[in-house]
Amino acid sequence: MATPQLFQSLMTPAPAVGKGVVAVGSAQNSHYPAVYGFKDSRGRSMKYGGGPWPVNAPATGLVVYDLRKIAASTSAPNELGCDLETWDAAAKLVQDKSNSIIAVPYGGICSWGWKITIAQVSGFRYSLVYSLQDGDVFDQEYNSLDPLPPYYGITINAVDGRALTGGLPNSKEGEYKLFFTSKEFESHPQFAPGARSNFSSWGPTSDTLDIKPQISAPGGSILSTWPLSGTGYAILSSTSIAAPYASGAFALLKSQFPTATVQQLQEKLQSTAKNILYAYDKDLRPSIAQQAGGLINVRFDELPPSASGKRTVSPSEINLGDLDALKPQEITIKNNSNRSKTYVISMNQRERLTSSRIPSSFRKFQELLPCVDWKFVATFQPPHDIADVHLPVYPGFIRVTNNHEVYGIAYLGQLYSRFNAKYLSTSNQFGEELPVIFYLENEETEKVVNSIQSFDFGENSAIGFPWINFANLQSTQIWRADIVPYNTTFVPDVYGFTFNVSNSHGVPDSALPLVYPKLDFLPVEAGIWLWWINGQVLDAEGFSNGEVPAGDYRALLRVLKWGGDPEKKEHYESWLSPILRIVRP
C-alpha cells in the first residue's frame, strides 16, 4: 500500500505510482473519537477536541489571550495569525505562557495546524483554534495535531467559538479564563462523515494517467496507537492512516480467498466499494480522480455475492489514456453461481461531477447462465468543449447491477491529445506576459529584457544574472534551455522580440557572438518555472566546462511535447529570447 501526497492534479509521487502498488485516498471518520468539556470564567460550558487525552492545565485556569487583539497593535495587522510578526508580538506580550492559552481563529492563507505549531514554537504551552462562522465544513470539525507533550493544541467549533469571543470583550484584561477540569469524553459526530478528506490528494499520474488513488479508506480523525514514550494513543488524519486500513482489508480478504492474486483482491474491493460523499453538496459525488473506486467495504455480510467469489467483474478500473490512446475496452462478468442472472450495464447517473458521455446504445441487459462468462466491449465519447489548458479529464463509473447487487468499474481518461496541446503560455494569464527574460537591478527591482541587455555576471556591476520565467501548460518529459548565437537560423514557435524582415535580429548593430556547447536536459511538470543563466558552459552531467565567452546570445527555450522524440526539433514547442550580451573583462 502507498499513500499519494498530491495537492494538485497530475502530480502523484513515488511510492504511490509504483507498478503494482495500490494508492489509497482518505475519507472522514463519522465521529471525532474524544471530545471533552471545559468552562469559562463566566460559567459557560463548551467542548474541544482532545488529542486524544484531555488538556492537563492548572486548576486555577488559563488566562485567554486573543491573537486578533494582539495583531491590531502590530505594524501590519493580520488577525488570522498567518504572519510571524503577530506571533513575535504575542510571545513578547504574554510572560506567563504556562498559565495562559493563546486563541486564534480559523482562516487565512495558513492552516489551523500551522497556527498551533507556530504557537508551540513561540513558547505557548496551550493554544486554541476556534471557528466563528458556519463556513467550510472542515473548519467546523474537531481536529488535532500529533501529540507533543507538554504542549496542547485544541480546536473548538463555531458555536463555542462565538461564545468564547463573546466573553473576551466583557472581561477585564487577564480575568477571562478557561478551566479544563473534566476528564469525561464523548465520541462526537463530525460535519462531513464519510466524505473525502480535504487533505486527500488526487490524480491521475502525470505520465501514464493511471487512476490514483485507486481506493479510499477511513483516514480522517482516526484513533491510533502512538509511541509509549509519548502519549500511547493519538488522533491522526492522513492518507498514511488510511493505508493501514486498506492493508488490513486486503489481508482479511486474502484470508478468505488464499489463492487470489493481489489484482483479484483489488478488483473485489474496488468493484464493491461505496461512493464517497462530496462534503459540500450531498447530492454530488467526488470525481473518480479523487475517490477512485470509492470507500472500501469490509462488511462481508453487506457485500454482494461477487465478494464471496460467486460473481466477479473485471477489470475494476480502466485507464483510457489521452485522446491519442483512446480505444474500446473489454469487460468481463463471471457468473460462478448455480443460478442464472440478468445484468444491467449502465452509466451511473449520480456521477454529476463527471463530464463523460456514454452513448445510449451502451446500456444493455444481459442474462448470464450458471458458470458462464460474458465479455462485452465498451466505447467512450469524451466531451470536446473544455480547453486543454485546464488539464481536463473525464472520469466516471460503469455500473453492473442485478437486483441488490451493484458493482462499479471506475474509468478515467484525458479528453485531448497531449502531443497536440499547447505547452508554453504566451498570455498574461499568470499575471504577466510570458515567457520573459528578467534580471534583478537591485534587491527590490526586477527588469524585463525587451531588446538587448548586457551581463557580466556580477564581476563589474550590480546587475544580476538573467532568469528565464515561463509557464508550462502541460506536463512534459524534457525541457531544455540553450544559449545560441544572436543570429541563429533556428525558427521558434514564439519570438520574445519583434521579428520582421527589416529587423530580423530584433535590435540593430549587434556584435558577432561566439559559439559554445549546449546546456543540459531537465524534466518539468506543468507549472510556472524560473531558470537562471549563470554564464557557465555545462556538459551532459551538468558540470562546468568553463565560462561562456563574451558575445551576443539568445536563450532558446524548448519544451518537448508529450510522447515526442527528444532528437526531433519539430517535437518541441520553442521560444527565442531577446539578446543577452555577455561582457567579460
Coordinates of C-alpha atoms in Angstrom, one line a residue:
M1 CA 0.0 0.0 0.0
A2 CA 1.1 3.5 -0.6
T3 CA -0.3 6.9 0.2
P4 CA -0.4 9.6 -2.5
Q5 CA 0.6 13.0 -1.3
L6 CA -0.9 15.2 -4.1
F7 CA -2.1 18.7 -3.8
Q8 CA -2.8 19.4 -7.4
S9 CA -3.9 17.3 -10.4
L10 CA -1.4 15.2 -12.3
M11 CA 1.2 15.1 -9.5
T12 CA 1.5 11.8 -7.7
P13 CA 4.9 11.0 -6.3
A14 CA 6.5 7.6 -5.6
P15 CA 5.8 5.2 -4.0
A16 CA 2.1 5.5 -4.8
V17 CA 2.7 5.4 -8.5
G18 CA 4.8 2.2 -8.4
K19 CA 3.8 -0.6 -10.7
G20 CA 1.5 -3.0 -8.8
V21 CA 1.1 -0.5 -5.9
V22 CA -2.4 0.3 -4.7
A23 CA -2.7 4.0 -3.8
V24 CA -5.2 4.8 -1.0
G25 CA -7.2 8.0 -0.5
S26 CA -8.7 9.2 2.7
A27 CA -12.3 9.5 3.9
Q28 CA -13.5 11.3 7.0
N29 CA -14.4 9.4 10.2
S30 CA -18.1 9.6 11.1
H31 CA -17.2 10.7 14.7
Y32 CA -14.4 12.6 16.4
P33 CA -13.2 10.0 19.0
A34 CA -12.5 12.1 22.0
V35 CA -14.4 15.4 22.7
Y36 CA -14.1 16.9 26.2
G37 CA -15.9 19.7 28.1
F38 CA -14.5 22.8 29.6
K39 CA -15.9 26.0 31.1
D40 CA -15.0 29.7 31.0
S41 CA -14.8 32.1 33.9
R42 CA -18.4 33.2 33.2
G43 CA -19.7 29.6 33.9
R44 CA -20.5 28.7 30.3
S45 CA -19.8 25.1 29.1
M46 CA -18.0 24.4 25.8
K47 CA -16.4 21.5 24.1
Y48 CA -13.0 20.8 22.5
G49 CA -11.3 18.0 20.5
G50 CA -8.8 16.1 22.6
G51 CA -5.7 14.6 21.1
P52 CA -7.0 12.1 22.5
W53 CA -6.2 12.9 26.1
P54 CA -7.8 15.9 28.0
V55 CA -5.8 19.1 28.5
N56 CA -3.7 18.9 31.6
A57 CA -4.0 22.5 32.9
P58 CA -3.7 24.2 36.3
A59 CA -6.9 24.1 38.4
T60 CA -6.7 27.8 38.7
G61 CA -7.5 28.1 35.0
L62 CA -5.7 29.5 31.9
V63 CA -5.8 33.2 31.0
V64 CA -7.1 33.7 27.5
Y65 CA -5.2 36.0 25.1
D66 CA -6.9 36.8 21.8
L67 CA -4.4 36.9 18.9
R68 CA -6.7 39.2 17.0
K69 CA -6.3 41.9 19.6
I70 CA -2.6 41.4 19.7
A71 CA -2.4 41.7 15.9
A72 CA -4.1 45.1 15.9
S73 CA -1.0 46.5 17.7
T74 CA 1.5 45.4 15.1
S75 CA 2.7 47.4 12.0
A76 CA 0.9 45.0 9.6
P77 CA -2.1 43.6 11.4
N78 CA -3.0 40.1 10.5
E79 CA -5.7 39.0 12.9
L80 CA -5.9 35.5 11.4
G81 CA -2.4 34.6 12.7
C82 CA -0.7 33.9 9.4
D83 CA 2.4 36.1 9.9
L84 CA 5.4 35.8 12.2
E85 CA 5.3 39.5 13.3
T86 CA 2.0 38.9 15.1
W87 CA 3.3 35.8 16.8
D88 CA 6.5 37.6 17.9
A89 CA 4.4 40.3 19.4
A90 CA 2.3 37.7 21.2
A91 CA 5.4 35.9 22.6
K92 CA 6.7 39.2 24.0
L93 CA 3.3 40.3 25.5
V94 CA 2.5 37.0 27.3
Q95 CA 5.0 36.5 30.0
D96 CA 3.4 33.5 31.8
K97 CA 2.9 31.1 29.0
S98 CA 2.4 28.1 31.3
N99 CA -0.8 29.6 32.8
S100 CA -2.1 31.2 29.6
I101 CA -3.8 30.0 26.4
I102 CA -3.5 31.8 23.0
A103 CA -6.7 31.8 21.0
V104 CA -6.6 32.3 17.2
P105 CA -9.4 32.0 14.6
Y106 CA -9.5 29.6 11.6
G107 CA -8.9 31.0 8.2
G108 CA -6.4 32.9 6.2
I109 CA -3.6 31.6 3.9
C110 CA -2.3 29.3 6.6
S111 CA -3.8 26.2 8.1
W112 CA -5.0 25.7 11.7
G113 CA -2.2 23.1 12.1
W114 CA 0.4 25.8 11.2
K115 CA -1.1 28.1 13.8
I116 CA -0.9 25.5 16.6
T117 CA 2.7 24.6 15.5
I118 CA 3.8 28.3 15.5
A119 CA 2.2 28.8 18.9
Q120 CA 4.3 26.0 20.3
V121 CA 7.4 27.3 18.6
S122 CA 6.6 30.7 20.2
G123 CA 6.6 29.1 23.6
F124 CA 2.9 28.8 24.3
R125 CA 2.1 25.6 26.1
Y126 CA -1.6 25.9 25.4
S127 CA -3.2 27.1 22.1
L128 CA -6.7 27.1 20.8
V129 CA -8.1 27.5 17.3
Y130 CA -11.7 28.5 17.0
S131 CA -14.3 28.9 14.3
L132 CA -16.6 31.9 14.1
Q133 CA -18.7 31.2 11.1
D134 CA -20.6 28.2 9.8
G135 CA -18.5 28.2 6.6
D136 CA -16.2 25.5 5.4
V137 CA -17.4 22.1 6.9
F138 CA -13.8 21.1 7.6
D139 CA -13.2 24.2 9.7
Q140 CA -16.3 23.2 11.8
E141 CA -14.9 19.8 12.6
Y142 CA -12.8 18.9 15.6
N143 CA -9.1 18.4 14.7
S144 CA -5.8 17.7 16.4
L145 CA -2.1 17.5 15.6
D146 CA 0.3 14.8 16.5
P147 CA 0.8 14.8 20.3
L148 CA 3.7 16.8 21.6
P149 CA 3.8 16.8 25.4
P150 CA 3.8 19.1 27.3
Y151 CA 2.1 21.2 24.6
Y152 CA -1.6 21.1 24.0
G153 CA -3.2 22.5 20.8
I154 CA -7.0 22.2 20.7
T155 CA -9.9 23.2 18.3
I156 CA -13.5 24.2 19.0
N157 CA -16.4 24.6 16.7
A158 CA -18.3 27.8 15.5
V159 CA -20.9 27.7 18.3
D160 CA -18.4 27.6 21.1
G161 CA -16.1 29.9 19.1
R162 CA -18.7 32.7 19.2
A163 CA -19.3 32.0 22.9
L164 CA -15.5 32.3 23.6
T165 CA -15.0 35.5 21.7
G166 CA -18.2 36.9 23.2
G167 CA -16.7 36.5 26.7
L168 CA -13.4 38.3 25.9
P169 CA -14.8 41.9 25.5
N170 CA -16.9 41.6 28.6
S171 CA -14.0 40.8 30.9
K172 CA -11.1 42.8 32.2
E173 CA -7.6 42.2 31.0
G174 CA -6.3 38.9 32.4
E175 CA -9.6 37.9 34.0
Y176 CA -11.2 35.8 31.3
K177 CA -10.1 32.2 31.9
L178 CA -10.8 28.7 30.7
F179 CA -11.0 25.7 33.1
F180 CA -10.1 22.2 31.9
T181 CA -11.2 20.0 34.8
S182 CA -13.4 17.4 33.1
K183 CA -11.9 14.1 32.2
E184 CA -15.1 12.7 30.7
F185 CA -15.1 12.4 26.9
E186 CA -17.6 11.5 24.2
S187 CA -17.4 10.4 20.6
H188 CA -18.9 13.4 18.7
P189 CA -20.5 13.3 15.2
Q190 CA -18.5 15.2 12.6
F191 CA -19.9 17.6 10.0
A192 CA -18.7 15.6 7.0
P193 CA -18.9 11.9 7.9
G194 CA -17.8 9.6 5.2
A195 CA -16.8 12.5 2.9
R196 CA -13.5 12.7 1.1
S197 CA -10.9 14.3 3.4
N198 CA -9.9 17.7 2.2
F199 CA -6.2 16.8 2.7
S200 CA -6.5 13.7 0.5
S201 CA -4.7 14.3 -2.8
W202 CA -5.8 13.2 -6.2
G203 CA -4.5 12.2 -9.6
P204 CA -4.2 11.0 -12.2
T205 CA -0.5 10.4 -12.6
S206 CA 1.2 12.8 -15.0
D207 CA 2.9 10.3 -17.2
T208 CA 0.7 7.2 -17.6
L209 CA -2.6 8.9 -16.5
D210 CA -3.2 6.0 -14.1
I211 CA -6.1 6.4 -11.6
K212 CA -4.5 7.4 -8.3
P213 CA -5.7 6.9 -5.6
Q214 CA -7.4 3.6 -6.6
I215 CA -9.5 3.1 -3.5
S216 CA -10.3 5.1 -0.3
A217 CA -10.4 4.2 3.3
P218 CA -11.1 5.9 6.7
G219 CA -8.2 8.3 7.4
G220 CA -9.6 11.5 8.9
S221 CA -9.7 11.8 12.7
I222 CA -8.7 8.1 13.5
L223 CA -7.9 6.9 17.0
S224 CA -4.5 5.3 16.6
T225 CA -1.7 3.9 18.7
W226 CA 1.3 6.2 19.4
P227 CA 4.7 5.6 20.9
L228 CA 4.6 4.8 24.6
S229 CA 7.3 7.3 25.1
G230 CA 4.8 9.9 24.1
T231 CA 1.1 9.5 24.8
G232 CA 0.3 5.9 23.8
Y233 CA -2.6 7.0 21.7
A234 CA -3.3 9.8 19.2
I235 CA -6.0 11.0 16.9
L236 CA -4.4 11.2 13.4
S237 CA -5.5 12.3 10.0
S238 CA -3.7 11.4 6.8
T239 CA -3.6 9.1 3.8
S240 CA -0.9 7.3 5.8
I241 CA -3.6 6.4 8.3
A242 CA -6.0 5.3 5.5
A243 CA -3.4 2.9 4.0
P244 CA -3.1 0.6 7.0
Y245 CA -6.9 0.2 7.0
A246 CA -6.8 -0.8 3.3
S247 CA -3.9 -3.2 4.0
G248 CA -5.9 -4.8 6.7
A249 CA -8.9 -5.1 4.3
F250 CA -6.7 -6.8 1.8
A251 CA -5.3 -9.2 4.4
L252 CA -8.8 -10.0 5.6
L253 CA -10.0 -10.8 2.1
K254 CA -6.8 -12.8 1.4
S255 CA -7.6 -15.0 4.5
Q256 CA -11.0 -15.8 2.8
F257 CA -9.5 -16.4 -0.6
P258 CA -5.9 -17.6 -0.1
T259 CA -5.4 -18.4 -3.8
A260 CA -6.5 -15.0 -5.1
T261 CA -3.9 -12.7 -6.6
V262 CA -3.4 -9.1 -5.5
Q263 CA -5.1 -8.0 -8.7
Q264 CA -8.1 -10.2 -8.0
L265 CA -8.3 -8.9 -4.4
Q266 CA -8.1 -5.3 -5.6
E267 CA -10.9 -6.0 -8.2
K268 CA -13.2 -7.4 -5.5
L269 CA -12.6 -4.5 -3.1
Q270 CA -12.8 -1.8 -5.8
S271 CA -15.9 -3.1 -7.6
T272 CA -17.9 -3.4 -4.3
A273 CA -16.7 -0.1 -2.7
K274 CA -19.2 2.6 -1.9
N275 CA -19.4 6.1 -3.4
I276 CA -17.8 8.7 -1.1
L277 CA -19.9 11.8 -0.2
Y278 CA -19.0 15.2 -1.5
A279 CA -18.6 17.3 1.7
Y280 CA -20.1 20.5 0.2
D281 CA -23.1 19.0 -1.5
K282 CA -24.6 15.7 -0.6
D283 CA -26.3 15.3 -4.0
L284 CA -22.9 15.2 -5.7
R285 CA -20.1 12.6 -5.6
P286 CA -16.4 13.4 -5.9
S287 CA -14.7 12.7 -9.2
I288 CA -13.0 9.3 -9.8
A289 CA -9.8 11.3 -9.8
Q290 CA -10.4 12.0 -6.1
Q291 CA -12.1 8.8 -4.8
A292 CA -11.3 6.1 -7.4
G293 CA -13.4 3.0 -6.7
G294 CA -14.8 4.6 -3.6
L295 CA -14.8 3.8 0.2
I296 CA -13.6 0.3 0.9
N297 CA -16.3 -2.1 2.4
V298 CA -15.1 -5.0 4.5
R299 CA -18.5 -5.8 6.0
F300 CA -18.9 -9.2 4.3
D301 CA -22.4 -9.6 5.4
E302 CA -23.3 -6.4 3.4
L303 CA -21.3 -7.3 0.3
P304 CA -22.8 -8.6 -2.9
P305 CA -22.1 -12.2 -3.9
S306 CA -19.1 -11.2 -6.0
A307 CA -17.1 -10.6 -2.9
S308 CA -17.7 -14.2 -1.8
G309 CA -16.3 -15.4 -5.2
K310 CA -19.7 -16.4 -6.8
R311 CA -19.6 -13.4 -9.2
T312 CA -16.8 -11.2 -10.3
V313 CA -16.3 -8.1 -12.6
S314 CA -13.0 -7.4 -14.3
P315 CA -11.3 -5.0 -14.6
S316 CA -12.3 -2.8 -11.7
E317 CA -10.6 0.3 -13.2
I318 CA -9.9 1.5 -16.7
N319 CA -7.2 3.9 -17.7
L320 CA -8.4 5.4 -21.1
G321 CA -5.2 7.5 -21.6
D322 CA -5.4 10.7 -23.7
L323 CA -7.3 11.1 -26.9
D324 CA -4.5 9.6 -28.9
A325 CA -4.6 6.4 -26.8
L326 CA -8.4 6.1 -26.6
K327 CA -9.8 2.7 -27.7
P328 CA -12.7 0.3 -26.8
Q329 CA -12.3 -1.6 -23.6
E330 CA -13.3 -5.2 -22.9
I331 CA -15.1 -6.0 -19.6
T332 CA -15.8 -9.5 -18.2
I333 CA -18.6 -10.6 -15.9
K334 CA -18.2 -14.1 -14.4
N335 CA -21.2 -15.9 -13.0
N336 CA -19.8 -18.8 -11.0
S337 CA -23.0 -19.5 -9.2
N338 CA -25.6 -22.2 -9.9
R339 CA -28.3 -19.6 -10.9
S340 CA -29.0 -17.5 -14.0
K341 CA -28.7 -13.8 -13.5
T342 CA -29.8 -10.8 -15.6
Y343 CA -27.3 -7.9 -15.5
V344 CA -27.9 -4.3 -16.4
I345 CA -24.9 -2.4 -17.7
S346 CA -25.2 1.4 -17.5
M347 CA -23.5 4.7 -16.6
N348 CA -24.1 5.9 -13.1
Q349 CA -26.3 9.0 -13.4
R350 CA -25.3 10.2 -10.0
E351 CA -21.8 11.0 -11.2
R352 CA -22.7 14.6 -11.7
L353 CA -19.2 15.8 -11.2
T354 CA -18.0 13.9 -14.3
S355 CA -18.3 15.2 -17.8
S356 CA -18.3 11.9 -19.7
R357 CA -21.0 11.0 -22.2
I358 CA -21.9 7.4 -22.8
P359 CA -23.9 6.5 -25.9
S360 CA -27.4 5.2 -25.2
S361 CA -26.6 2.1 -27.1
F362 CA -24.1 1.2 -24.4
R363 CA -26.9 0.5 -21.9
K364 CA -27.6 -3.2 -22.0
F365 CA -29.4 -6.1 -20.4
Q366 CA -27.7 -9.4 -20.4
E367 CA -28.8 -12.8 -18.9
L368 CA -25.9 -15.0 -17.8
L369 CA -26.4 -18.7 -17.4
P370 CA -24.8 -20.5 -14.4
C371 CA -21.0 -20.8 -14.6
V372 CA -20.8 -18.7 -17.7
D373 CA -18.5 -15.7 -18.5
W374 CA -19.7 -12.7 -20.6
K375 CA -17.4 -10.3 -22.3
F376 CA -18.6 -7.0 -23.7
V377 CA -16.8 -4.0 -25.3
A378 CA -17.4 -0.5 -24.0
T379 CA -16.7 2.6 -26.1
F380 CA -16.4 6.1 -24.8
Q381 CA -17.1 9.5 -26.3
P382 CA -15.2 12.2 -24.4
P383 CA -16.5 15.8 -24.4
H384 CA -14.8 18.4 -26.6
D385 CA -15.9 21.6 -25.0
I386 CA -13.2 22.1 -22.3
A387 CA -9.9 23.8 -23.1
D388 CA -6.8 21.7 -22.6
V389 CA -5.1 24.4 -20.6
H390 CA -7.3 23.2 -17.7
L391 CA -5.8 19.7 -17.9
P392 CA -9.3 18.2 -18.0
V393 CA -10.1 14.6 -17.5
Y394 CA -13.4 12.7 -18.0
P395 CA -14.0 10.2 -15.1
G396 CA -17.0 8.1 -14.2
F397 CA -18.4 4.7 -13.2
I398 CA -19.7 1.9 -15.3
R399 CA -22.4 0.1 -13.3
V400 CA -23.1 -3.6 -13.4
T401 CA -26.3 -4.4 -11.4
N402 CA -28.5 -7.3 -10.6
N403 CA -31.3 -6.6 -8.1
H404 CA -29.4 -5.7 -4.9
E405 CA -26.0 -6.4 -6.4
V406 CA -24.1 -3.3 -7.6
Y407 CA -20.6 -3.4 -9.0
G408 CA -18.6 -0.4 -10.1
I409 CA -15.9 0.0 -12.7
A410 CA -14.0 3.3 -12.4
Y411 CA -12.7 4.8 -15.6
L412 CA -10.7 8.0 -16.4
G413 CA -9.2 9.5 -19.5
Q414 CA -7.8 12.8 -20.7
L415 CA -10.1 14.3 -23.3
Y416 CA -7.4 15.8 -25.6
S417 CA -4.2 14.9 -27.4
R418 CA -1.3 15.7 -25.2
F419 CA 1.1 15.8 -28.1
N420 CA -1.0 18.4 -30.0
A421 CA -1.8 20.5 -26.9
K422 CA -0.3 24.0 -26.3
Y423 CA 2.7 23.9 -24.0
L424 CA 4.2 27.3 -23.5
S425 CA 1.9 30.1 -22.1
T426 CA 2.2 33.2 -24.2
S427 CA -0.5 35.2 -22.5
N428 CA -0.8 37.1 -19.2
Q429 CA -3.0 34.6 -17.5
F430 CA -0.4 34.2 -14.7
G431 CA -0.2 38.0 -14.1
E432 CA 2.4 38.9 -16.7
E433 CA 3.1 38.0 -20.3
L434 CA 5.3 35.0 -20.5
P435 CA 7.9 33.8 -21.3
V436 CA 10.3 36.6 -20.4
I437 CA 14.0 37.1 -19.5
F438 CA 14.4 39.3 -16.4
Y439 CA 17.1 40.3 -14.0
L440 CA 17.4 42.0 -10.6
E441 CA 18.6 45.5 -10.9
N442 CA 18.7 45.7 -7.1
E443 CA 17.2 43.8 -4.2
E444 CA 13.7 45.3 -4.9
T445 CA 13.6 46.0 -8.7
E446 CA 13.1 43.4 -11.5
K447 CA 13.8 44.5 -15.0
V448 CA 12.5 42.6 -18.1
V449 CA 14.8 42.3 -21.1
N450 CA 12.9 43.6 -24.2
S451 CA 15.6 44.1 -26.8
I452 CA 19.2 43.8 -25.5
Q453 CA 20.8 43.8 -22.1
S454 CA 24.5 43.4 -21.0
F455 CA 25.5 41.0 -18.3
D456 CA 28.9 40.4 -16.7
F457 CA 27.6 38.1 -14.0
G458 CA 28.4 40.4 -11.1
E459 CA 32.1 40.9 -11.9
N460 CA 31.9 44.6 -12.6
S461 CA 28.3 45.7 -11.9
A462 CA 25.4 45.1 -9.6
I463 CA 23.2 43.7 -12.4
G464 CA 22.2 40.2 -11.5
F465 CA 22.1 37.0 -13.6
P466 CA 19.4 36.7 -16.3
W467 CA 16.5 34.4 -15.5
I468 CA 14.0 32.7 -17.8
N469 CA 10.5 32.9 -16.4
F470 CA 7.9 30.7 -18.2
A471 CA 4.7 28.8 -17.6
N472 CA 4.4 25.3 -18.8
L473 CA 0.8 24.4 -19.5
Q474 CA 1.3 20.7 -19.8
S475 CA 3.4 18.1 -18.1
T476 CA 6.5 17.2 -20.2
Q477 CA 9.3 14.7 -20.2
I478 CA 12.0 17.2 -21.1
W479 CA 12.6 20.9 -21.3
R480 CA 15.8 22.5 -22.3
A481 CA 17.4 25.9 -22.3
D482 CA 20.2 26.6 -24.7
I483 CA 22.3 29.7 -25.3
V484 CA 22.6 30.2 -29.0
P485 CA 24.2 33.0 -31.2
Y486 CA 22.0 36.1 -31.6
N487 CA 21.8 35.5 -35.4
T488 CA 20.7 31.8 -35.1
T489 CA 18.8 30.4 -38.1
F490 CA 16.5 28.5 -35.7
V491 CA 12.9 29.4 -36.3
P492 CA 11.0 29.2 -33.0
D493 CA 7.2 28.9 -32.4
V494 CA 7.2 32.1 -30.5
Y495 CA 9.6 35.1 -30.7
G496 CA 10.4 37.0 -27.5
F497 CA 11.1 40.1 -29.5
T498 CA 9.7 42.0 -32.5
F499 CA 10.7 40.0 -35.6
N500 CA 10.4 41.2 -39.2
V501 CA 12.3 41.2 -42.4
S502 CA 13.9 44.6 -41.9
N503 CA 14.9 43.9 -38.4
S504 CA 15.4 40.1 -38.2
H505 CA 17.6 40.3 -35.1
G506 CA 15.2 42.5 -33.0
V507 CA 17.9 45.2 -32.4
P508 CA 20.4 46.9 -34.6
D509 CA 24.2 46.9 -34.5
S510 CA 24.7 43.7 -32.5
A511 CA 28.2 42.3 -32.1
L512 CA 29.1 38.9 -33.7
P513 CA 28.8 36.2 -31.0
L514 CA 31.0 33.2 -30.3
V515 CA 29.9 29.6 -30.2
Y516 CA 29.8 27.1 -27.2
P517 CA 28.2 23.8 -26.3
K518 CA 24.5 23.3 -25.4
L519 CA 23.1 23.1 -21.9
D520 CA 21.8 20.0 -20.1
F521 CA 18.3 18.4 -20.2
L522 CA 15.9 18.8 -17.3
P523 CA 12.4 17.3 -16.5
V524 CA 9.5 19.5 -15.6
E525 CA 5.8 19.3 -14.5
A526 CA 3.1 21.7 -15.5
G527 CA 3.5 25.0 -13.7
I528 CA 5.5 28.3 -13.6
W529 CA 9.2 27.9 -13.7
L530 CA 12.3 30.1 -13.3
W531 CA 15.7 29.2 -14.6
W532 CA 18.8 31.2 -14.3
I533 CA 21.6 31.6 -16.9
N534 CA 24.8 31.6 -14.9
G535 CA 27.3 32.3 -17.6
Q536 CA 28.8 28.7 -17.5
V537 CA 29.1 26.1 -20.2
L538 CA 27.7 22.8 -18.9
D539 CA 28.4 19.2 -20.0
A540 CA 25.9 16.4 -20.2
E541 CA 26.3 15.7 -16.5
G542 CA 25.8 19.4 -15.5
F543 CA 29.4 20.1 -14.7
S544 CA 31.0 23.4 -15.8
N545 CA 33.4 23.3 -18.8
G546 CA 34.3 27.0 -18.3
E547 CA 32.7 30.4 -18.9
V548 CA 30.6 31.4 -21.8
P549 CA 32.8 33.7 -23.9
A550 CA 32.0 37.4 -24.5
G551 CA 29.5 38.0 -27.2
D552 CA 25.8 38.3 -28.1
Y553 CA 23.4 35.4 -27.5
R554 CA 19.8 34.5 -27.1
A555 CA 18.2 32.0 -24.8
L556 CA 16.4 29.2 -26.7
L557 CA 13.7 27.6 -24.6
R558 CA 12.2 24.3 -25.8
V559 CA 9.6 22.1 -24.2
L560 CA 9.1 18.5 -25.5
K561 CA 5.6 17.6 -26.4
W562 CA 4.3 14.5 -24.6
G563 CA 5.4 11.4 -26.3
G564 CA 7.7 13.3 -28.6
D565 CA 11.1 12.3 -29.8
P566 CA 13.8 14.3 -28.0
E567 CA 16.0 14.1 -31.1
K568 CA 13.4 15.8 -33.4
K569 CA 13.2 19.6 -33.1
E570 CA 9.7 19.6 -34.5
H571 CA 8.5 17.7 -31.5
Y572 CA 9.3 20.7 -29.2
E573 CA 7.5 23.9 -28.7
S574 CA 10.0 26.7 -28.6
W575 CA 10.6 30.4 -27.7
L576 CA 13.6 32.6 -28.6
S577 CA 14.6 35.4 -26.3
P578 CA 15.8 39.0 -26.8
I579 CA 19.6 39.5 -27.0
L580 CA 21.8 38.8 -24.0
R581 CA 25.2 40.5 -24.3
I582 CA 27.8 38.7 -22.2
V583 CA 30.7 41.1 -21.2
R584 CA 34.0 39.7 -20.0
P585 CA 36.9 41.7 -18.6

